Coordinates of N, CA, C and O and ligand atoms in Angstrom, one line a residue:
M1 N -12.5 -39.5 -15.6 CA -13.8 -39.9 -14.9 C -14.8 -38.8 -15.1 O -14.5 -37.6 -14.9
I2 N -16.0 -39.2 -15.4 CA -17.1 -38.3 -15.4 C -18.0 -38.4 -14.2 O -18.3 -39.5 -13.8
F3 N -18.3 -37.3 -13.6 CA -19.0 -37.3 -12.3 C -20.4 -36.7 -12.6 O -20.6 -35.9 -13.4
K4 N -21.4 -37.3 -11.8 CA -22.8 -36.9 -12.0 C -23.3 -36.7 -10.6 O -23.0 -37.4 -9.6
R5 N -24.2 -35.7 -10.5 CA -24.7 -35.3 -9.1 C -25.8 -36.4 -8.7 O -26.6 -36.8 -9.5
F6 N -25.6 -36.7 -7.4 CA -26.6 -37.7 -6.8 C -28.0 -37.2 -7.0 O -28.9 -38.0 -7.2
M7 N -28.2 -35.9 -6.9 CA -29.6 -35.3 -7.0 C -30.2 -35.6 -8.4 O -31.4 -35.5 -8.5
E8 N -29.4 -35.9 -9.4 CA -30.0 -36.1 -10.7 C -30.8 -37.4 -10.7 O -31.7 -37.6 -11.4
F9 N -30.3 -38.4 -9.9 CA -31.0 -39.7 -9.8 C -32.1 -39.7 -8.7 O -33.1 -40.3 -8.8
F10 N -31.7 -39.0 -7.6 CA -32.6 -39.1 -6.4 C -32.9 -37.7 -5.9 O -32.4 -37.3 -4.8
P11 N -33.7 -36.9 -6.6 CA -33.9 -35.5 -6.2 C -34.5 -35.3 -4.8 O -34.1 -34.4 -4.1
E12 N -35.5 -36.2 -4.5 CA -36.1 -36.0 -3.2 C -35.2 -36.3 -2.0 O -35.3 -35.6 -1.0
I13 N -34.5 -37.4 -2.2 CA -33.5 -37.7 -1.1 C -32.5 -36.7 -1.0 O -32.1 -36.2 0.1
A14 N -32.0 -36.2 -2.1 CA -31.0 -35.2 -2.1 C -31.5 -33.9 -1.4 O -30.7 -33.2 -0.7
E15 N -32.7 -33.6 -1.7 CA -33.3 -32.4 -1.1 C -33.2 -32.5 0.5 O -32.9 -31.5 1.1
K16 N -33.5 -33.7 1.0 CA -33.5 -33.8 2.4 C -32.1 -34.0 3.0 O -31.8 -33.7 4.1
E17 N -31.2 -34.7 2.2 CA -30.0 -35.1 2.8 C -28.7 -34.4 2.4 O -27.6 -34.8 2.8
T18 N -28.9 -33.3 1.6 CA -27.7 -32.5 1.3 C -27.4 -31.6 2.4 O -28.2 -30.9 3.0
R19 N -26.1 -31.7 2.8 CA -25.7 -30.9 4.0 C -25.5 -29.4 3.6 O -25.0 -29.1 2.5
R20 N -26.0 -28.5 4.4 CA -25.9 -27.1 4.2 C -25.3 -26.4 5.4 O -25.5 -26.9 6.5
I21 N -24.6 -25.4 5.2 CA -24.1 -24.6 6.3 C -24.4 -23.1 6.1 O -24.5 -22.7 4.9
T22 N -24.6 -22.4 7.1 CA -24.9 -21.0 7.0 C -23.7 -20.2 7.7 O -23.4 -20.5 8.8
L23 N -23.2 -19.3 6.9 CA -22.1 -18.5 7.5 C -22.5 -17.1 7.7 O -23.1 -16.5 6.9
R24 N -22.2 -16.6 8.9 CA -22.4 -15.2 9.3 C -21.2 -14.7 10.0 O -20.7 -15.3 11.0
N25 N -20.7 -13.6 9.5 CA -19.5 -13.0 10.1 C -18.3 -14.0 10.2 O -17.5 -13.9 11.2
D26 N -18.2 -14.8 9.2 CA -17.0 -15.7 9.2 C -15.8 -14.9 8.8 O -15.9 -14.1 7.8
P27 N -14.7 -14.9 9.4 CA -13.5 -14.1 9.1 C -13.0 -14.5 7.7 O -12.3 -13.7 7.1
Q28 N -13.2 -15.7 7.2 CA -12.6 -16.1 6.0 C -13.4 -16.4 4.8 O -12.9 -16.8 3.7
A29 N -14.7 -16.3 4.9 CA -15.6 -16.6 3.8 C -16.8 -15.7 3.8 O -17.3 -15.3 4.9
P30 N -17.4 -15.4 2.7 CA -18.6 -14.5 2.6 C -19.8 -15.1 3.3 O -20.0 -16.3 3.2
D31 N -20.6 -14.3 3.9 CA -21.9 -14.7 4.5 C -22.7 -15.4 3.4 O -22.7 -15.1 2.2
G32 N -23.5 -16.4 3.9 CA -24.5 -17.0 3.0 C -24.8 -18.4 3.4 O -24.2 -19.0 4.3
E33 N -25.6 -19.0 2.6 CA -25.9 -20.4 2.8 C -25.2 -21.2 1.7 O -25.3 -20.9 0.5
Y34 N -24.6 -22.3 2.1 CA -23.8 -23.1 1.2 C -24.3 -24.6 1.3 O -24.5 -25.1 2.3
A35 N -24.4 -25.1 0.1 CA -24.8 -26.6 0.0 C -23.6 -27.4 -0.5 O -22.8 -26.9 -1.3
F36 N -23.4 -28.5 0.1 CA -22.4 -29.5 -0.3 C -23.0 -30.5 -1.2 O -23.6 -31.5 -0.7
I37 N -22.9 -30.3 -2.5 CA -23.7 -31.2 -3.4 C -22.8 -32.4 -3.8 O -21.7 -32.2 -4.4
D38 N -23.3 -33.6 -3.5 CA -22.4 -34.8 -3.8 C -22.6 -35.3 -5.2 O -23.7 -35.4 -5.7
S39 N -21.4 -35.7 -5.8 CA -21.4 -36.3 -7.1 C -20.5 -37.5 -7.1 O -19.6 -37.6 -6.3
F40 N -20.9 -38.5 -8.0 CA -20.1 -39.7 -8.0 C -19.8 -40.0 -9.5 O -20.4 -39.5 -10.4
C41 N -18.8 -40.9 -9.6 CA -18.3 -41.3 -10.9 C -19.3 -42.1 -11.6 O -20.0 -43.0 -11.1
E42 N -19.5 -41.8 -12.9 CA -20.6 -42.3 -13.7 C -20.3 -43.7 -14.4 O -21.1 -44.2 -15.1
D43 N -19.1 -44.2 -14.2 CA -18.7 -45.4 -14.8 C -19.3 -46.6 -14.0 O -19.0 -46.8 -12.8
K44 N -20.3 -47.3 -14.6 CA -21.0 -48.3 -13.8 C -20.3 -49.5 -13.3 O -20.7 -50.2 -12.4
H45 N -19.1 -49.7 -13.9 CA -18.3 -50.8 -13.5 C -17.2 -50.4 -12.5 O -16.4 -51.2 -12.0
C46 N -17.0 -49.1 -12.3 CA -15.9 -48.6 -11.5 C -16.3 -48.5 -10.0 O -17.3 -47.8 -9.7
D47 N -15.6 -49.1 -9.2 CA -15.9 -49.0 -7.7 C -14.8 -48.2 -7.0 O -14.0 -48.7 -6.3
C48 N -14.7 -46.9 -7.3 CA -13.6 -46.0 -6.9 C -13.8 -45.5 -5.5 O -12.9 -44.9 -4.9
R49 N -15.1 -45.6 -4.9 CA -15.4 -45.2 -3.5 C -14.9 -43.8 -3.2 O -14.2 -43.6 -2.2
R50 N -15.3 -42.9 -4.0 CA -15.0 -41.5 -3.8 C -16.2 -40.6 -4.1 O -17.0 -41.0 -4.9
V51 N -16.2 -39.5 -3.5 CA -17.2 -38.5 -3.7 C -16.6 -37.2 -4.0 O -15.5 -36.9 -3.6
Y52 N -17.3 -36.4 -4.9 CA -16.9 -35.0 -5.1 C -18.0 -34.2 -4.6 O -19.2 -34.4 -4.9
F53 N -17.6 -33.1 -3.8 CA -18.6 -32.2 -3.4 C -18.4 -30.9 -4.1 O -17.3 -30.3 -4.1
H54 N -19.5 -30.4 -4.8 CA -19.4 -29.0 -5.3 C -20.0 -28.2 -4.2 O -21.2 -28.4 -3.8
V55 N -19.3 -27.2 -3.6 CA -19.8 -26.4 -2.6 C -20.3 -25.1 -3.2 O -19.5 -24.3 -3.8
L56 N -21.6 -24.9 -3.2 CA -22.2 -23.8 -3.8 C -22.9 -22.9 -2.8 O -23.6 -23.4 -1.9
Q57 N -22.7 -21.6 -3.0 CA -23.5 -20.7 -2.2 C -24.8 -20.5 -2.9 O -24.9 -20.1 -4.1
I58 N -25.9 -20.7 -2.2 CA -27.2 -20.5 -2.8 C -27.8 -19.2 -2.2 O -28.2 -19.2 -1.0
D59 N -27.8 -18.2 -2.9 CA -28.3 -17.0 -2.3 C -29.8 -16.8 -2.7 O -30.4 -17.6 -3.4
T60 N -30.4 -15.8 -2.1 CA -31.8 -15.7 -2.1 C -32.4 -15.6 -3.5 O -33.5 -16.1 -3.8
D61 N -31.7 -15.0 -4.4 CA -32.3 -14.9 -5.8 C -31.7 -16.0 -6.7 O -31.7 -15.9 -7.9
Y62 N -31.2 -17.1 -6.1 CA -30.8 -18.3 -6.8 C -29.6 -18.1 -7.7 O -29.4 -18.9 -8.6
K63 N -28.9 -17.0 -7.5 CA -27.6 -16.9 -8.2 C -26.7 -17.9 -7.4 O -26.7 -17.9 -6.2
V64 N -25.8 -18.5 -8.1 CA -25.0 -19.5 -7.5 C -23.5 -19.2 -7.6 O -23.0 -18.9 -8.7
F65 N -22.9 -19.2 -6.5 CA -21.4 -19.0 -6.4 C -20.7 -20.3 -6.1 O -21.1 -20.9 -5.1
H66 N -19.8 -20.7 -6.9 CA -19.1 -22.0 -6.7 C -17.9 -21.8 -5.8 O -16.9 -21.2 -6.2
A67 N -18.0 -22.2 -4.6 CA -17.0 -21.9 -3.6 C -15.8 -22.8 -3.6 O -14.7 -22.4 -3.3
A68 N -16.1 -24.1 -3.9 CA -15.0 -25.1 -3.8 C -15.5 -26.4 -4.4 O -16.7 -26.7 -4.6
T69 N -14.5 -27.2 -4.8 CA -14.7 -28.6 -5.2 C -13.8 -29.5 -4.3 O -12.6 -29.4 -4.4
I70 N -14.5 -30.3 -3.5 CA -13.8 -31.2 -2.5 C -13.9 -32.6 -2.9 O -15.0 -33.1 -3.2
S71 N -12.8 -33.4 -3.0 CA -13.0 -34.8 -3.2 C -12.7 -35.5 -1.8 O -12.0 -35.0 -1.0
Y72 N -13.3 -36.6 -1.7 CA -13.2 -37.4 -0.4 C -13.3 -38.9 -0.7 O -14.2 -39.4 -1.4
G73 N -12.2 -39.6 -0.3 CA -12.2 -41.1 -0.4 C -12.3 -41.6 1.0 O -11.4 -41.3 1.8
W74 N -13.3 -42.5 1.3 CA -13.5 -42.9 2.7 C -12.8 -44.2 3.0 O -12.7 -44.6 4.2
E75 N -12.2 -44.9 2.0 CA -11.5 -46.2 2.3 C -10.1 -45.9 2.7 O -9.6 -44.8 2.6
D76 N -9.4 -47.0 3.1 CA -8.0 -46.8 3.5 C -7.0 -46.9 2.3 O -7.5 -47.3 1.2
L77 N -5.8 -46.7 2.5 CA -4.8 -46.7 1.4 C -4.8 -48.0 0.7 O -4.7 -48.1 -0.5
D78 N -4.8 -49.1 1.4 CA -4.8 -50.4 0.8 C -5.9 -50.6 -0.2 O -5.7 -51.2 -1.2
F79 N -7.0 -50.1 0.1 CA -8.1 -50.2 -0.9 C -7.8 -49.5 -2.2 O -7.9 -50.1 -3.2
Y80 N -7.3 -48.3 -2.1 CA -7.0 -47.5 -3.3 C -5.8 -48.1 -4.1 O -5.7 -48.0 -5.3
L81 N -4.8 -48.7 -3.3 CA -3.7 -49.4 -4.0 C -4.2 -50.6 -4.7 O -3.8 -50.8 -5.9
S82 N -5.1 -51.3 -4.1 CA -5.6 -52.5 -4.8 C -6.6 -52.2 -5.9 O -6.9 -53.0 -6.8
W83 N -7.3 -51.1 -5.7 CA -8.3 -50.6 -6.7 C -7.7 -50.5 -8.1 O -8.2 -50.9 -9.1
S84 N -6.5 -49.9 -8.1 CA -5.8 -49.8 -9.4 C -4.3 -50.1 -9.2 O -3.5 -49.3 -8.8
P85 N -3.9 -51.4 -9.4 CA -2.5 -51.8 -9.2 C -1.5 -51.0 -10.0 O -0.3 -51.0 -9.7
Y86 N -2.0 -50.4 -11.1 CA -1.0 -49.6 -12.0 C -0.9 -48.2 -11.6 O -0.1 -47.5 -12.2
L87 N -1.7 -47.8 -10.6 CA -1.6 -46.4 -10.2 C -0.4 -46.2 -9.3 O -0.2 -46.9 -8.4
P88 N 0.4 -45.1 -9.6 CA 1.6 -44.9 -8.7 C 1.0 -44.7 -7.2 O 0.0 -44.1 -7.1
S89 N 1.8 -45.1 -6.2 CA 1.3 -45.1 -4.9 C 1.0 -43.7 -4.4 O 0.1 -43.5 -3.6
E90 N 1.7 -42.7 -4.9 CA 1.4 -41.3 -4.4 C 0.0 -40.9 -4.9 O -0.7 -40.1 -4.3
M91 N -0.3 -41.4 -6.1 CA -1.7 -41.0 -6.6 C -2.8 -41.8 -5.9 O -3.8 -41.2 -5.6
A92 N -2.5 -43.0 -5.5 CA -3.5 -43.8 -4.7 C -3.6 -43.1 -3.4 O -4.8 -43.0 -2.8
A93 N -2.5 -42.6 -2.8 CA -2.6 -41.9 -1.5 C -3.5 -40.6 -1.6 O -4.2 -40.3 -0.6
E94 N -3.5 -40.0 -2.8 CA -4.3 -38.8 -2.9 C -5.8 -39.1 -3.0 O -6.6 -38.2 -2.8
M95 N -6.1 -40.3 -3.4 CA -7.5 -40.7 -3.5 C -8.2 -40.8 -2.1 O -9.4 -40.7 -1.9
K96 N -7.4 -41.0 -1.1 CA -7.8 -41.2 0.2 C -8.0 -39.9 1.0 O -7.2 -39.0 0.7
G97 N -9.0 -39.8 1.8 CA -9.2 -38.6 2.6 C -9.8 -37.4 1.8 O -10.2 -37.6 0.7
A98 N -9.7 -36.2 2.4 CA -10.4 -35.1 1.8 C -9.3 -34.1 1.2 O -8.2 -34.0 1.8
A99 N -9.6 -33.5 0.1 CA -8.7 -32.6 -0.6 C -9.5 -31.6 -1.5 O -10.6 -32.0 -1.9
L100 N -8.8 -30.5 -1.8 CA -9.4 -29.7 -2.9 C -8.9 -30.3 -4.2 O -7.8 -30.6 -4.4
E101 N -9.9 -30.4 -5.1 CA -9.6 -31.1 -6.3 C -8.9 -30.1 -7.3 O -9.4 -29.1 -7.6
R102 N -7.7 -30.5 -7.6 CA -6.8 -29.6 -8.4 C -7.4 -29.1 -9.7 O -7.3 -28.0 -10.1
I103 N -7.9 -30.1 -10.5 CA -8.4 -29.7 -11.8 C -9.8 -29.1 -11.8 O -10.3 -28.7 -12.9
Q104 N -10.4 -29.0 -10.7 CA -11.8 -28.5 -10.7 C -11.8 -27.0 -10.2 O -10.8 -26.5 -9.8
R105 N -13.0 -26.5 -10.2 CA -13.2 -25.1 -9.9 C -13.0 -24.8 -8.4 O -13.5 -25.6 -7.6
Q106 N -12.2 -23.8 -8.1 CA -12.0 -23.4 -6.7 C -12.1 -21.9 -6.6 O -11.8 -21.2 -7.5
S107 N -12.6 -21.4 -5.4 CA -12.6 -20.0 -5.2 C -11.5 -19.6 -4.3 O -10.8 -20.5 -3.8
Q108 N -11.3 -18.4 -4.0 CA -10.2 -18.0 -3.1 C -10.6 -18.4 -1.6 O -9.7 -18.4 -0.8
Y109 N -11.8 -18.9 -1.4 CA -12.2 -19.3 -0.1 C -12.2 -20.8 0.1 O -12.7 -21.4 1.1
A110 N -11.8 -21.5 -1.0 CA -11.9 -23.0 -1.0 C -11.3 -23.7 0.2 O -11.9 -24.6 0.8
E111 N -10.1 -23.2 0.7 CA -9.5 -23.8 1.8 C -10.4 -23.8 3.1 O -10.4 -24.7 3.9
R112 N -11.1 -22.7 3.2 CA -12.0 -22.6 4.4 C -13.1 -23.6 4.3 O -13.5 -24.2 5.4
F113 N -13.6 -23.9 3.2 CA -14.6 -24.9 3.0 C -14.1 -26.3 3.3 O -14.8 -27.2 3.8
L114 N -12.9 -26.5 2.8 CA -12.2 -27.8 3.1 C -12.1 -28.0 4.6 O -12.4 -29.1 5.2
E115 N -11.7 -26.9 5.3 CA -11.6 -27.0 6.8 C -12.9 -27.3 7.4 O -13.0 -28.1 8.4
F116 N -14.0 -26.7 7.0 CA -15.3 -27.0 7.5 C -15.6 -28.5 7.3 O -16.1 -29.1 8.2
F117 N -15.4 -28.9 6.1 CA -15.7 -30.3 5.7 C -15.0 -31.2 6.7 O -15.5 -32.2 7.2
E118 N -13.7 -31.0 6.9 CA -12.9 -31.9 7.7 C -13.3 -31.8 9.2 O -13.4 -32.8 9.8
S119 N -13.5 -30.6 9.7 CA -13.8 -30.5 11.1 C -15.2 -30.8 11.5 O -15.5 -31.4 12.5
K120 N -16.2 -30.4 10.6 CA -17.6 -30.5 11.0 C -18.2 -31.8 10.4 O -19.1 -32.4 11.1
F121 N -17.9 -32.1 9.2 CA -18.6 -33.3 8.6 C -17.9 -34.6 8.8 O -18.5 -35.6 9.1
L122 N -16.5 -34.6 8.7 CA -15.8 -35.9 8.8 C -15.8 -36.4 10.3 O -15.6 -37.6 10.5
S123 N -16.2 -35.5 11.2 CA -16.2 -36.0 12.6 C -17.6 -36.6 12.9 O -17.9 -36.9 14.0
D124 N -18.5 -36.6 11.9 CA -19.8 -37.1 12.1 C -20.0 -38.4 11.3 O -20.2 -38.5 10.1
P125 N -19.9 -39.6 12.1 CA -20.0 -40.9 11.4 C -21.3 -41.1 10.7 O -21.3 -41.8 9.6
A126 N -22.4 -40.5 11.1 CA -23.6 -40.7 10.5 C -23.6 -40.1 9.1 O -24.2 -40.5 8.1
Y127 N -22.9 -39.0 9.0 CA -22.8 -38.3 7.7 C -22.0 -39.1 6.7 O -22.3 -39.3 5.5
I128 N -20.9 -39.7 7.2 CA -20.1 -40.5 6.3 C -20.9 -41.8 5.9 O -20.8 -42.1 4.7
E129 N -21.6 -42.3 6.8 CA -22.5 -43.5 6.4 C -23.5 -43.0 5.3 O -23.8 -43.8 4.4
R130 N -24.0 -41.8 5.4 CA -24.9 -41.3 4.4 C -24.3 -41.2 3.1 O -24.9 -41.6 2.1
I131 N -23.1 -40.7 3.0 CA -22.4 -40.6 1.8 C -22.1 -41.9 1.1 O -22.3 -42.1 -0.1
K132 N -21.7 -42.9 2.0 CA -21.5 -44.3 1.5 C -22.8 -44.8 0.9 O -22.8 -45.5 -0.1
R133 N -23.9 -44.6 1.6 CA -25.2 -45.0 1.1 C -25.6 -44.4 -0.2 O -26.0 -45.0 -1.1
H134 N -25.3 -43.0 -0.3 CA -25.6 -42.4 -1.6 C -24.8 -43.0 -2.7 O -25.3 -43.2 -3.8
Y135 N -23.5 -43.3 -2.4 CA -22.7 -43.9 -3.4 C -23.2 -45.2 -3.9 O -23.3 -45.5 -5.1
A136 N -23.6 -46.1 -2.9 CA -24.2 -47.4 -3.2 C -25.5 -47.2 -4.0 O -25.7 -48.0 -5.0
M137 N -26.3 -46.3 -3.6 CA -27.6 -46.1 -4.4 C -27.3 -45.7 -5.8 O -27.9 -46.1 -6.7
F138 N -26.3 -44.8 -5.9 CA -26.0 -44.3 -7.2 C -25.4 -45.4 -8.1 O -25.9 -45.6 -9.3
K139 N -24.5 -46.2 -7.6 CA -24.0 -47.3 -8.3 C -25.0 -48.4 -8.6 O -25.0 -49.0 -9.7
A140 N -25.9 -48.6 -7.7 CA -27.0 -49.6 -7.9 C -27.9 -49.1 -9.1 O -28.3 -49.8 -9.9
R141 N -28.1 -47.8 -9.1 CA -28.9 -47.2 -10.2 C -28.3 -47.3 -11.6 O -28.9 -47.6 -12.6
L142 N -26.9 -47.2 -11.6 CA -26.2 -47.4 -12.8 C -26.3 -48.8 -13.3 O -26.2 -49.1 -14.5
G143 N -26.3 -49.8 -12.4 CA -26.6 -51.2 -12.7 C -25.4 -51.9 -13.3 O -25.6 -52.9 -14.1
G144 N -24.2 -51.6 -12.9 CA -23.0 -52.3 -13.5 C -22.4 -53.3 -12.5 O -23.1 -53.7 -11.5
K145 N -21.2 -53.7 -12.7 CA -20.5 -54.7 -11.9 C -20.2 -54.2 -10.5 O -20.0 -55.0 -9.6
A146 N -20.0 -52.9 -10.4 CA -19.4 -52.3 -9.2 C -20.3 -52.6 -8.0 O -19.8 -52.9 -6.9
I147 N -21.6 -52.7 -8.1 CA -22.5 -52.8 -7.0 C -22.3 -54.1 -6.2 O -22.4 -54.1 -5.0
K148 N -21.9 -55.2 -6.9 CA -21.7 -56.4 -6.2 C -20.7 -56.3 -5.1 O -20.8 -56.8 -4.0
K149 N -19.6 -55.7 -5.4 CA -18.5 -55.5 -4.5 C -18.9 -54.5 -3.4 O -18.6 -54.7 -2.2
I150 N -19.7 -53.5 -3.7 CA -20.1 -52.5 -2.7 C -21.0 -53.2 -1.7 O -20.9 -53.0 -0.5
Y151 N -21.9 -54.0 -2.2 CA -22.9 -54.7 -1.3 C -22.2 -55.5 -0.2 O -22.6 -55.6 0.9
K152 N -21.0 -56.1 -0.6 CA -20.3 -56.9 0.4 C -19.9 -56.2 1.7 O -19.9 -56.7 2.7
G153 N -19.6 -54.9 1.5 CA -19.2 -54.1 2.7 C -20.3 -53.4 3.4 O -20.1 -52.5 4.2
F154 N -21.5 -53.6 2.9 CA -22.6 -52.8 3.4 C -23.3 -53.3 4.7 O -23.5 -54.4 4.9
N155 N -23.5 -52.3 5.6 CA -24.2 -52.7 6.8 C -25.6 -53.2 6.6 O -26.4 -52.5 6.0
K156 N -25.9 -54.4 7.1 CA -27.2 -55.0 6.8 C -28.4 -54.3 7.4 O -29.5 -54.5 7.0
Y157 N -28.1 -53.4 8.4 CA -29.3 -52.7 9.0 C -29.4 -51.3 8.5 O -30.3 -50.6 9.0
S158 N -28.6 -50.9 7.5 CA -28.8 -49.6 6.9 C -29.9 -49.7 5.9 O -30.3 -50.7 5.4
P159 N -30.5 -48.5 5.6 CA -31.5 -48.5 4.5 C -30.8 -49.1 3.2 O -29.6 -48.8 2.9
C160 N -31.6 -49.8 2.4 CA -31.0 -50.5 1.3 C -30.5 -49.5 0.2 O -31.2 -48.5 0.0
P161 N -29.3 -49.8 -0.3 CA -28.8 -48.9 -1.3 C -29.6 -48.7 -2.6 O -29.4 -47.7 -3.3
C162 N -30.6 -49.5 -2.8 CA -31.4 -49.4 -4.0 C -32.4 -48.2 -3.9 O -33.0 -47.8 -4.8
G163 N -32.5 -47.7 -2.6 CA -33.4 -46.6 -2.4 C -34.9 -47.0 -2.1 O -35.8 -46.2 -2.1
S164 N -35.1 -48.3 -1.8 CA -36.5 -48.8 -1.6 C -37.0 -48.3 -0.3 O -38.3 -48.2 -0.1
G165 N -36.2 -47.9 0.7 CA -36.6 -47.5 2.0 C -36.6 -48.6 3.0 O -36.7 -48.4 4.2
K166 N -36.5 -49.9 2.5 CA -36.4 -51.0 3.4 C -34.9 -51.2 3.9 O -34.0 -50.7 3.3
K167 N -34.8 -52.0 5.0 CA -33.4 -52.3 5.4 C -32.8 -53.2 4.4 O -33.4 -54.0 3.8
F168 N -31.5 -53.0 4.2 CA -30.7 -53.7 3.3 C -30.9 -55.2 3.4 O -31.1 -55.9 2.4
K169 N -30.9 -55.7 4.7 CA -31.0 -57.1 5.0 C -32.3 -57.7 4.4 O -32.3 -58.9 4.0
F170 N -33.3 -56.9 4.4 CA -34.6 -57.4 3.9 C -34.9 -57.0 2.5 O -36.1 -57.2 2.0
C171 N -33.9 -56.5 1.8 CA -34.2 -56.1 0.4 C -33.1 -56.7 -0.5 O -33.1 -57.9 -0.7
C172 N -32.2 -55.9 -1.1 CA -31.3 -56.5 -2.1 C -30.3 -57.4 -1.5 O -29.7 -58.2 -2.3
M173 N -30.0 -57.4 -0.2 CA -29.0 -58.4 0.3 C -29.5 -59.8 0.1 O -28.7 -60.7 0.0
A174 N -30.8 -60.0 0.2 CA -31.3 -61.4 0.1 C -31.1 -62.1 -1.2 O -31.0 -61.5 -2.3
Ligands
ZN1 ZN1 -15.1 -44.5 -10.4
ZN2 ZN1 -32.9 -52.9 -2.2

């Protein structure tokens, strides 16, 4: 799977909606401001319902330190099992929830950022809704088959996944 950053399609929304944390005197990770940059799979027909976060430290002179790569699947196990009937069940289980992505870049502090993500971000339902919306916007922009299935599960009072700024109910749902 090839992943692409949400910000490449929607730079202005990404600017406002990318989560950042500032660390000062953290016992386990260096001081700095870190952005959790969301990326999604670029296959327009694939509805895998996962996000990859590149956790980057953005320091004042714009040198960037890649702290971690975190994957997160927000659906339940049944979804990932039915998503790919040929996938061994232990692999489907890995698609669910948050984890450090094995084949991607990680720093020695990666575990700490996963902990942050799980304790601070996953406990915030509004943030999870935002990620789902980013995913839907991203897939809508790709214009493949995946978006039809995604629309089915979408809250009609949320902003429309197409990025129009209207409520879903009064936009693409119609
Ligand atoms: Zn996919
Ligand atoms: Zn729309």
